[in-house]
XYZ file of C-alpha atoms in Angstrom:
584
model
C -28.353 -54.487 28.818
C -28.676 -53.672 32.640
C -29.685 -56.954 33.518
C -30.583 -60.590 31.865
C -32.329 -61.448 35.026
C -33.709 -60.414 38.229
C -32.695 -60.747 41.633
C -35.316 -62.928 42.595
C -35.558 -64.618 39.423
C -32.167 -67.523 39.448
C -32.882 -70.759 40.209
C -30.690 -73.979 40.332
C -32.047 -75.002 36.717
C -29.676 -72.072 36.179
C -26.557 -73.201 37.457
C -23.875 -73.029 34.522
C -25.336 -70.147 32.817
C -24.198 -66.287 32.625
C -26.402 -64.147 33.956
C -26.292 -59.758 33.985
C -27.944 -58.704 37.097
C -28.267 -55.266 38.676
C -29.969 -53.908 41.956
C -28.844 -52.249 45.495
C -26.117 -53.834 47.708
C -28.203 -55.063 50.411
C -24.832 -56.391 53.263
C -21.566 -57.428 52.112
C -19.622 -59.932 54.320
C -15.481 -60.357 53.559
C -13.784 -63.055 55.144
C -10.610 -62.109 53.861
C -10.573 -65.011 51.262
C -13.817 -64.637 50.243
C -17.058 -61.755 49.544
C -20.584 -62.223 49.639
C -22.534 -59.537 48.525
C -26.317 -59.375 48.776
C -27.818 -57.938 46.108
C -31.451 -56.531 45.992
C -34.191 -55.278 43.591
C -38.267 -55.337 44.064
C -38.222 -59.108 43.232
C -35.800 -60.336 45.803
C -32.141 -60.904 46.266
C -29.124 -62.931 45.021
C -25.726 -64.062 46.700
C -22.719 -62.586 44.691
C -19.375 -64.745 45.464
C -15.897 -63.246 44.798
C -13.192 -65.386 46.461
C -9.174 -65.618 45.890
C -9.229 -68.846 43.747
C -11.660 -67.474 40.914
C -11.818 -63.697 41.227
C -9.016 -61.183 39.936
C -7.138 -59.102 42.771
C -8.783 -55.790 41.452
C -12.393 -57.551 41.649
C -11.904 -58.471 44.583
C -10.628 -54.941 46.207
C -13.532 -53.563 43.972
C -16.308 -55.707 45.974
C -14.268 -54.663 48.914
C -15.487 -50.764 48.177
C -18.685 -51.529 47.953
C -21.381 -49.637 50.662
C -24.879 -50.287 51.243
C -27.503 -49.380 49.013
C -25.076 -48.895 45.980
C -25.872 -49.251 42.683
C -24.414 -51.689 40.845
C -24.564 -54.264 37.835
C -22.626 -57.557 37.889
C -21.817 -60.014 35.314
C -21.669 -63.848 36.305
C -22.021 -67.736 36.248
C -25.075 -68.907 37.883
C -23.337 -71.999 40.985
C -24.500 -73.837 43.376
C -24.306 -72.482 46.486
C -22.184 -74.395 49.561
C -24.558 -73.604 52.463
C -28.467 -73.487 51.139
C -30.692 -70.596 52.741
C -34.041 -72.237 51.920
C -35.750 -68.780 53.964
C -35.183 -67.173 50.127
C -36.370 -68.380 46.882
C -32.941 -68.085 44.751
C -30.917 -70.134 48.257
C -29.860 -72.783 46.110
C -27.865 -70.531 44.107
C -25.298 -67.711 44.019
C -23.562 -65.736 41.518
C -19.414 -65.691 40.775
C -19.223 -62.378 39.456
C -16.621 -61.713 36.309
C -17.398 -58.616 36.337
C -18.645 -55.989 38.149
C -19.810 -52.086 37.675
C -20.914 -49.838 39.880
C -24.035 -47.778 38.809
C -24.065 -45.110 41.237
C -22.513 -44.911 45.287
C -24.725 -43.973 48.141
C -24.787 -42.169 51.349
C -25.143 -44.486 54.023
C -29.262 -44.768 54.634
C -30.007 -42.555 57.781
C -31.687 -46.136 58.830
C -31.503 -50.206 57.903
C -33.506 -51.022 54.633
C -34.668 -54.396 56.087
C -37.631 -56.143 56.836
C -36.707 -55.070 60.760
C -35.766 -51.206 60.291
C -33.857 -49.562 63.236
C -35.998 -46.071 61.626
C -38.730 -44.486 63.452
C -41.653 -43.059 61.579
C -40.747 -39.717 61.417
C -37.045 -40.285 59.706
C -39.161 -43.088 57.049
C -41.637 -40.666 56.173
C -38.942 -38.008 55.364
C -36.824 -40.719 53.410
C -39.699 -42.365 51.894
C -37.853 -43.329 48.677
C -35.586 -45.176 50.599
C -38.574 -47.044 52.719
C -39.903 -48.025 49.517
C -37.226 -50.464 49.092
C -38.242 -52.321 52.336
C -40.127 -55.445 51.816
C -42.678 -54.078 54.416
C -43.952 -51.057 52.745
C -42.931 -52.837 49.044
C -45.395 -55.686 49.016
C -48.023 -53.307 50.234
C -47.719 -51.044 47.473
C -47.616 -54.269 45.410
C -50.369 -55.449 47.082
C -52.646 -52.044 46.132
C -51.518 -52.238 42.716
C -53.511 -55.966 42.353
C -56.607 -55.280 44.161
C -56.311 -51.935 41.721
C -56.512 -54.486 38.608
C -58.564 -56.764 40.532
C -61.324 -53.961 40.841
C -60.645 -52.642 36.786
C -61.235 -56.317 35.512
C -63.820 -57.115 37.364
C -65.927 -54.044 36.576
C -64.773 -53.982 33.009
C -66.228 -57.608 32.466
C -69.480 -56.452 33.728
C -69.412 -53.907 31.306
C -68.598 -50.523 33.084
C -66.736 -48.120 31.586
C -63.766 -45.838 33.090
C -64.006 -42.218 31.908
C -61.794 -39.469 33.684
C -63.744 -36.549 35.489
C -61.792 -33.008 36.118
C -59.732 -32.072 39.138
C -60.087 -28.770 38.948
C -63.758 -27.300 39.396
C -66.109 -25.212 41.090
C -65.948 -25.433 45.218
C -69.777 -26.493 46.259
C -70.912 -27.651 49.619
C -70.723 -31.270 49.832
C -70.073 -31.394 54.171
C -66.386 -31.218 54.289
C -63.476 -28.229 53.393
C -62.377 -27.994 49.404
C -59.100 -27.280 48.946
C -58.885 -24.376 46.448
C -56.312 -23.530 43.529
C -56.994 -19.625 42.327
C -56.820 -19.255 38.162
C -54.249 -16.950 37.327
C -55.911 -16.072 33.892
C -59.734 -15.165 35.862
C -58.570 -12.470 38.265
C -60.429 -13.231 41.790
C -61.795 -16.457 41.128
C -60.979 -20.036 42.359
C -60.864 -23.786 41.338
C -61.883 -26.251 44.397
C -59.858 -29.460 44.110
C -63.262 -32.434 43.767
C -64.018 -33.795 47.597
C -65.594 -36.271 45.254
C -66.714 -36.386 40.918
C -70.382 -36.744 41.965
C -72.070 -33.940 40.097
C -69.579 -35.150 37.577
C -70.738 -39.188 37.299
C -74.210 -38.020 37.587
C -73.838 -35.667 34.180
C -72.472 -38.939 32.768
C -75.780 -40.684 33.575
C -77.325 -38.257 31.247
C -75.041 -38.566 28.715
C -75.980 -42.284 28.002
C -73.430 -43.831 29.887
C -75.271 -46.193 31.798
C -72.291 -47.911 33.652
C -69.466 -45.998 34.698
C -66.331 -46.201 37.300
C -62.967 -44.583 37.713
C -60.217 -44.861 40.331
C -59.687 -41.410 41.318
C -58.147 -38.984 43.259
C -60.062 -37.068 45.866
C -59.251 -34.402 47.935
C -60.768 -32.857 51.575
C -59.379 -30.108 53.775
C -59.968 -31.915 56.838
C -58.233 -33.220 60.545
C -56.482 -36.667 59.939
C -56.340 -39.346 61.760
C -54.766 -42.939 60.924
C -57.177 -43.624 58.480
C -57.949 -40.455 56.799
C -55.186 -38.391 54.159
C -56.196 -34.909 52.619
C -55.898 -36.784 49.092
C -57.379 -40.002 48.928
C -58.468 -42.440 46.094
C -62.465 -44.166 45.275
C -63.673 -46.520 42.958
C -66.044 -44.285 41.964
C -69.462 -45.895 40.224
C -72.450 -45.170 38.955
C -75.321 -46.788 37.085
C -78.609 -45.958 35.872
C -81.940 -47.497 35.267
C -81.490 -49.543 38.368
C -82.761 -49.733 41.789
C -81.033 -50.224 45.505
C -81.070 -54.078 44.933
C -79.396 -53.830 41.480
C -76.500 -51.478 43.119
C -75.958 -54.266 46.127
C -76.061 -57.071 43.860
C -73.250 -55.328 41.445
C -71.201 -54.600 44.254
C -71.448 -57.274 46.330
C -70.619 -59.094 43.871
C -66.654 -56.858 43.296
C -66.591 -57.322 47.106
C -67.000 -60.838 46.751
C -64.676 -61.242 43.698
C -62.009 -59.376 45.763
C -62.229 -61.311 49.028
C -62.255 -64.663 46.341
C -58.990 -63.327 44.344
C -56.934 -61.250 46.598
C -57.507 -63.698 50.259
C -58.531 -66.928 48.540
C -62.072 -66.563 50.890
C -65.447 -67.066 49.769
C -68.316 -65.643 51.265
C -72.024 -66.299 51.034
C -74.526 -63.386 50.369
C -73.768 -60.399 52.966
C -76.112 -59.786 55.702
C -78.216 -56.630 55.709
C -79.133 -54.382 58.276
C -81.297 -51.348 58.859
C -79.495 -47.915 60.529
C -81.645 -48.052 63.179
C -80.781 -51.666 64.102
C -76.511 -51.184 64.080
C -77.207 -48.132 66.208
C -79.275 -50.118 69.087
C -77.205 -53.356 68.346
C -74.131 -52.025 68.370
C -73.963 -48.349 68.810
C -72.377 -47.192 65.620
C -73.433 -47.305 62.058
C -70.416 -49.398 60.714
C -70.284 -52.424 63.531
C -67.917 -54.883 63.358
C -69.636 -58.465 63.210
C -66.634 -60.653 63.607
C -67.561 -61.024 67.702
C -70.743 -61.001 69.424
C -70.899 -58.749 72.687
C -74.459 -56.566 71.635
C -76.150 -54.218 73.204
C -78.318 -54.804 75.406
C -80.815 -52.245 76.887
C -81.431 -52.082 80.880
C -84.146 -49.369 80.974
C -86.489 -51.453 82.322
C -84.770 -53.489 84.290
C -82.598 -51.102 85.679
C -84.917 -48.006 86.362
C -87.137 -47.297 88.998
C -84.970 -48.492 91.958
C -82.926 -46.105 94.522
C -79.816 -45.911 91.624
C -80.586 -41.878 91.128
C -77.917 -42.858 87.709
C -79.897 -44.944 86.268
C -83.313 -43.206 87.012
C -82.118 -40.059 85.301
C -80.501 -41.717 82.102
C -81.831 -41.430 78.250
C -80.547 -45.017 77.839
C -79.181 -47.909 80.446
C -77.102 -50.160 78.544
C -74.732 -52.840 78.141
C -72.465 -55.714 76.928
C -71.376 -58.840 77.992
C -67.397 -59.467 78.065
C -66.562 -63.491 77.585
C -64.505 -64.283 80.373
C -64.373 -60.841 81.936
C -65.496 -62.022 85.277
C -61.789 -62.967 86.039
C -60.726 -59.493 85.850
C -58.860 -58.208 89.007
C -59.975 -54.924 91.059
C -56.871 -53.318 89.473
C -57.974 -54.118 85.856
C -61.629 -53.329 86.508
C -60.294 -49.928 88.089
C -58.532 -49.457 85.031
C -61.517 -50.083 82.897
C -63.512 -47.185 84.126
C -60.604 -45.044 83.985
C -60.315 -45.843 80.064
C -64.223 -45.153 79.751
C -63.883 -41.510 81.468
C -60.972 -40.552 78.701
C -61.531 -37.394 77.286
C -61.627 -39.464 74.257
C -64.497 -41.497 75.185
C -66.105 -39.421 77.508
C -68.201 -41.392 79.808
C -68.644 -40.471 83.208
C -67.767 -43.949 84.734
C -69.195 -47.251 84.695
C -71.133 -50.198 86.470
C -69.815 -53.504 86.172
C -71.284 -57.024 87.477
C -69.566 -60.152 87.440
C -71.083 -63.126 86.301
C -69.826 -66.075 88.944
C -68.927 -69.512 87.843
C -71.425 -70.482 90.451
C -74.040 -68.072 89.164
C -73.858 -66.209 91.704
C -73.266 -61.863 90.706
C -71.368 -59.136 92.343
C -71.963 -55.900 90.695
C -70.285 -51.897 91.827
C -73.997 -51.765 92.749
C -75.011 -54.607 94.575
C -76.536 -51.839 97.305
C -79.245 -51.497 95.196
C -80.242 -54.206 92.914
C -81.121 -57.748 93.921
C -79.508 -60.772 92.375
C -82.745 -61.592 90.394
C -82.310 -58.128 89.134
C -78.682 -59.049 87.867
C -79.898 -62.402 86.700
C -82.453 -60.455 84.027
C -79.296 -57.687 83.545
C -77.458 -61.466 82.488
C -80.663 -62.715 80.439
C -80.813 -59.155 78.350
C -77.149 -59.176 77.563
C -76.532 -62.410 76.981
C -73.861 -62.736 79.767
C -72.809 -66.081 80.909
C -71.371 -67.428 83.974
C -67.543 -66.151 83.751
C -68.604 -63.319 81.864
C -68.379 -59.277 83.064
C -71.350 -57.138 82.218
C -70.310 -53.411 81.387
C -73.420 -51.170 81.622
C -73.227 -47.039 80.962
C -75.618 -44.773 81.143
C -76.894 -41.283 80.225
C -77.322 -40.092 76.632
C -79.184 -41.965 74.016
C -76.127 -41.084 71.180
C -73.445 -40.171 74.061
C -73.844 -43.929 75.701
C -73.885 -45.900 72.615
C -71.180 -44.133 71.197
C -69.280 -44.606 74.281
C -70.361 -48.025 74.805
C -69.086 -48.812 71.144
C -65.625 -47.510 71.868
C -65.358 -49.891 75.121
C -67.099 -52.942 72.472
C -63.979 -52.570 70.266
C -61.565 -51.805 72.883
C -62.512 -55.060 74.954
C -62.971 -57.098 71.361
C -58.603 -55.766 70.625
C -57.726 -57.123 73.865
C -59.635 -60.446 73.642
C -58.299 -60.507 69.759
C -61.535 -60.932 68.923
C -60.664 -58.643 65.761
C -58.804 -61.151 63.533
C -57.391 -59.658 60.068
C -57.822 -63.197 58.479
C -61.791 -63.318 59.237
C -63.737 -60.745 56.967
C -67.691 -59.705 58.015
C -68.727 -57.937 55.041
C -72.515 -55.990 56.154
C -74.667 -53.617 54.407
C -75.893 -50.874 56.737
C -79.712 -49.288 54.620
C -82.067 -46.920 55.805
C -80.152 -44.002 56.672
C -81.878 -41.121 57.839
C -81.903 -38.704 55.052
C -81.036 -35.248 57.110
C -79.183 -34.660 60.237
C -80.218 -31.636 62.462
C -77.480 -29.650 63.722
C -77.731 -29.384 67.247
C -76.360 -25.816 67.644
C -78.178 -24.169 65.495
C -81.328 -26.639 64.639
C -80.601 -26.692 60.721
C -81.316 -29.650 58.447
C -78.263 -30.713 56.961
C -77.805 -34.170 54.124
C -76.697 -37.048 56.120
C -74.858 -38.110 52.599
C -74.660 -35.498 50.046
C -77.832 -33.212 48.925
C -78.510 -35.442 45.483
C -79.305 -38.655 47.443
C -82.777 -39.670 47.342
C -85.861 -39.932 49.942
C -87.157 -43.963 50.111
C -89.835 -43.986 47.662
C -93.061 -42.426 49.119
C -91.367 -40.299 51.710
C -91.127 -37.124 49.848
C -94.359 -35.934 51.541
C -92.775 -36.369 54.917
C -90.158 -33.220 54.418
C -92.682 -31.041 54.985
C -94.189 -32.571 57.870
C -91.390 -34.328 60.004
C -88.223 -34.293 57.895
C -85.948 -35.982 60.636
C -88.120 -38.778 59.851
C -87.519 -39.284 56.268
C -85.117 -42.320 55.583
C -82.563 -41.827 52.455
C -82.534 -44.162 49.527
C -79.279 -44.884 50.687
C -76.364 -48.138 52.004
C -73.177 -47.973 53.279
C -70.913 -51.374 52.867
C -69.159 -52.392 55.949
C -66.236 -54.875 56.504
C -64.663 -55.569 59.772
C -66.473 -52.358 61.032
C -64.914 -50.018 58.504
C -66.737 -48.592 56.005
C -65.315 -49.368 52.577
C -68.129 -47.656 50.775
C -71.220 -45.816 50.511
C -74.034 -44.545 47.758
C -77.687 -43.865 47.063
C -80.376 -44.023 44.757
C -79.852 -40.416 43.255
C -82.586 -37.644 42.391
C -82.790 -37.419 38.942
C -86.035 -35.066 38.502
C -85.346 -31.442 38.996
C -88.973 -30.471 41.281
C -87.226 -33.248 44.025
C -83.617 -31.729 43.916
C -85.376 -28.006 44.062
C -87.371 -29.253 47.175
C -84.232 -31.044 48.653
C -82.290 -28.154 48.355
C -84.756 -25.807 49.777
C -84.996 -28.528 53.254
C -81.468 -27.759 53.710
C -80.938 -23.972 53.192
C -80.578 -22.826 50.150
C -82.360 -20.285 48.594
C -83.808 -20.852 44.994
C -80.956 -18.177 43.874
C -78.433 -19.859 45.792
C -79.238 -23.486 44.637
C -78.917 -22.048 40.942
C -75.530 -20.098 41.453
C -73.893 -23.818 42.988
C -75.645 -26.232 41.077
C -77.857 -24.713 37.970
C -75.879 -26.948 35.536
C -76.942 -30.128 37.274
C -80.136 -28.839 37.649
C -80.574 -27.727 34.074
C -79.171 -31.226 32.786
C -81.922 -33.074 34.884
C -84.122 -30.943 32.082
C -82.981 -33.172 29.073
C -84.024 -36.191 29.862
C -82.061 -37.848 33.308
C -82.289 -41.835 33.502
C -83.216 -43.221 37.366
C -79.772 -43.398 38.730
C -77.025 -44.537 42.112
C -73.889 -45.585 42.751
C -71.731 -45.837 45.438
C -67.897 -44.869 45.956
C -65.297 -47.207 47.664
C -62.483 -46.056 49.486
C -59.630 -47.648 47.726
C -56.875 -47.034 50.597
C -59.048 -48.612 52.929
C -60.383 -51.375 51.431
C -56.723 -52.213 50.325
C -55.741 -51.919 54.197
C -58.618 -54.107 55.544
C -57.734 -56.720 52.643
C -53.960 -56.669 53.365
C -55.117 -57.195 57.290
C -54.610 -53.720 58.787
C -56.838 -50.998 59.353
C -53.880 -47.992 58.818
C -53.925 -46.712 55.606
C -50.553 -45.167 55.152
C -48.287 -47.502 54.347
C -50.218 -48.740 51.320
C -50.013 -45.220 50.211
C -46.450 -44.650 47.887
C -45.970 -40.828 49.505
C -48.574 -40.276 52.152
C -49.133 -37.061 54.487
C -48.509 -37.015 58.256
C -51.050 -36.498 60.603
C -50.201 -32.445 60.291
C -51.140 -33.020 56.638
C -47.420 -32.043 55.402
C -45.154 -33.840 53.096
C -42.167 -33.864 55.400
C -40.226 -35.355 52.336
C -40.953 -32.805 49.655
C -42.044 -30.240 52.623
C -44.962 -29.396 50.936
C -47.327 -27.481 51.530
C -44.997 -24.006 51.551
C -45.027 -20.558 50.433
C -45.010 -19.377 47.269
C -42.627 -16.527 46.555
C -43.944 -12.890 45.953
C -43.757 -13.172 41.857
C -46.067 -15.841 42.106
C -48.523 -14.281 44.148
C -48.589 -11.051 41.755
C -49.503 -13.613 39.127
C -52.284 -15.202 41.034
C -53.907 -11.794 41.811
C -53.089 -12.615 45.689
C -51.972 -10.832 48.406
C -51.016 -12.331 52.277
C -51.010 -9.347 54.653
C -49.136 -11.638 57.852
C -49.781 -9.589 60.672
C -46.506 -9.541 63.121
């Protein structure tokens, strides 16, 4: 027996018993007379005593040996410790080790496994295993591991069922790379990795199985950023013989459930709000609701005057900062530097201040009147003190741009507060998005959501008008998940298919088998797909995904630990019927 207890797990209605415990030396401290010896495992950590009066000579030169992070099992009496560390749940108590083996030595860690590491990124990620056993990154992969069951109870009880889908399957355009695995036994011919099990889930639909979910594994060949890994897990769901409402109301209700069990914060029904509105509201389609600071348009307030800016614009718009007015000529300088970024791209900004008196003094007070800045105030909902930002040019440049300043300003007022959650549904998505290059349709979602009912008709006519059956759910301006309504009669999925491209041959060579199972009998049909790292980020009150992720990529999309991906030697690519020609 390795251990009888723990090392979080001794309390003082221990004291007087033996206890076997084994874990990682976390410090040792000798005082000559006298060892303590931290001990750690996943559930916490225990003082070990050896001292002169009750400890053998070669126990006490054995503790001496000891190095961080070894291995080791120790055999005791549970006492009461002298000085108390109530910071630690077992600091009433420490151990006086009898005996004491050592499991396994260790190199000294290339950086301190505390809470406080003296580690950069870089050196973590490549000694992940070892920045496992920091509380940090430990309690967050705890942490994932009950909103996990959280999510699998909750669903279970409302009677969904969790079937496994394949990894390996055929590559098909669904907006985004597939990462492809070639078949050694079919000369020529490739797996894709899923981006998603959508075709998948939707098969199940026919199959009977009217409520289904898994957590799963998906994979996209794409640029990362903080938020984004090449492999990434959903809660994947579908159901059929429902509507929209029936979708929100089932998963409203596991967003609720989560927020209840995993934060302890209860939430009344989620607001709702059309694409159109987030965009001219806030200028994205996932806003944060937490703080105010909306859009406000200045077209006609701020056109038609001797400002050639303005009068040449798409869109005049802007947002109130609380406070802002205070702002020095350095900060406000600084402010339109951080707008012109290559990263936000704007080509500067007009700002008016909002007096305590009432009074306004604008970048452009040249050419607009104070009654002008007074209706500028009205439309923005600026107050006195306040600092009204206003860019210009655009219609989806400025709002864009003017969304990236809302959540900049919103981090440096901490108006973003982990501990407050704004759950929103975002409906009414258009259903196709024209490429601007080349003036092709292509699905907003994926090609198997559905038009609103009695918008069919419009693809013909004015297809950049046709709104998709679909809802994305947004918390803390993040999007945690998305779905539709599906098509589930082949004649629609033909005509979908033939709005974005695809010839009839070409629809039948990628997706004939969904096509031909739509032919036995296909129930009405949605879901929606979370995205499990995020969600589990957002709950635990960050927005970066990667430490709630065990062995995550780096932003190259390499596994500096494993060092992965790499070549494959030249047996293996005689097997797989492949051949790299690397020019010099």
């Amino acid at each position: 027996m390795y251990r009888s207890h723990n090392c979080g797990e001794l309390r003082s209605s221990h004291i007087k018993r033996e206890a076997t415990l084994s874990g990682w030396v976390q410090k040792t401290r000798d005082k000559g007379f006298v060892i303590w010896v931290d001990l750690r495992d996943r559930y916490g950590i225990t003082q070990l005593i050896f001292d002169e009066e009750r400890s053998s000579g070669d126990l006490l030169e054995k503790a001496r040996s000891l190095g961080r992070e070894f291995v080791i099992q120790v055999t005791g009496t549970v006492i009461e410790r002298a000085s108390k560390n109530k910071n630690i749940p077992t600091g009433d108590i420490e151990l006086l080790v009898s005996e004491l083996q050592v499991l396994n030595e260790a190199l000294l860690p290339p950086f301190t496994i505390e809470d406080r590491t003296d580690g950069g990124e870089d050196i973590r990620m490549k000694y992940r295993y070892l920045d496992i056993r920091r509380n940090p990154v430990k309690d967050k992969l705890i942490f994932r591991h009950k909103v996990a069951m959280e999510v699998r109870k909750h669903l279970s009880n409302q009677g969904f069922i969790e079937i496994e889908t394949p990894y390996l399957i055929k590559s098909t355009p669904e907006g985004a790379r597939d990462f492809v695995v070639p078949s050694r036994m079919n000369e020529g011919q490739f797996y894709a990795l899923p981006q998603s099990p959508q075709t998948f889930k939707q098969l199940l639909m026919v199959g009977g199985m009217d409520r289904y979910f898994q957590i799963v594994k998906c994979f996209r060949d794409e640029d990362l950023r903080a938020d984004r890994q090449p492999e990434f897990t959903q809660i994947d769901c579908e159901m059929a013989f429902v509507e929209q409402e029936d979708i929100l109301n089932a998963f409203e209700g596991l967003t609720k459930h989560l927020l209840k069990e995993i934060n302890g914060v209860d939430t009344g029904d989620f607001p709702r709000m059309t694409y159109d509105e987030a965009m001219e509201r806030f200028g994205n389609d996932k806003p944060d609701i937490r703080f105010g600071m909306e859009f406000g348009e200045l077209n006609a307030q701020a056109q038609h005057r001797d400002f050639n800016v303005f009068n040449t614009a798409e869109l005049v718009v802007g947002i109130a900062v609380p406070d802002g007015a205070s702002y020095t000529r350095k900060e406000l300088d600084a402010l339109v530097d951080w707008v012109r970024r290559p990263q936000v791209g704007a080509k500067g900004m007009v700002y008016v201040k909002c007096n305590p008196d009432g009074s306004y003094k604008s970048t452009v007070d040249k050419f607009y009147k104070q009654e002008d800045l007074a209706q500028w105030a009205k439309t923005t909902g600026a107050k006195p003190g306040d600092l009204i930002c206003v860019l210009s040019g655009d219609i989806h440049a400025t709002r864009a741009q003017l969304s990236a300043l809302r959540m900049e300003m919103a981090a440096r007022l901490g108006l973003r507060k982990p501990n407050e959650f704004a759950p929103l549904w975002v409906l009414d998505f258009p259903l196709l998005e024209r490429d601007e290059e080349t003036g092709n349709y292509h699905a907003m979602h994926h090609p198997f959501t559905s038009p609103k009912p009695g918008q069919l008709e419009l693809l013909e006519t004015d297809p950049g008008a046709v709104r998709a059956n679909a809802y994305d759910l947004v918390l803390n301006g993040n999007e945690i998940g998305g779905g539709s309504i599906r098509i589930h009669d082949k004649e629609t999925q033909a005509t979908m298919f033939k709005h974005l491209g695809f010839t009839p041959a070409e629809a039948r060579a990628q997706f004939g088998f969904l096509m031909d199972a739509f032919q036995y009998g296909a129930p009405p049909h949605g879901g929606i797909a979370f995205g499990l790292d995020r969600l589990v980020a957002i709950l635990g009150g960050q927005e970066t995904i990667r430490d709630f992720i065990a062995f995550p990529k780096n932003n190259s999309g390499r596994d500096v630990m494993i060092d992965a991906p790499a070549p494959l030697d030249e047996t293996q690519l005689k097997e797989l019927n492949l051949r790299l020609d690397i020019k010099a």
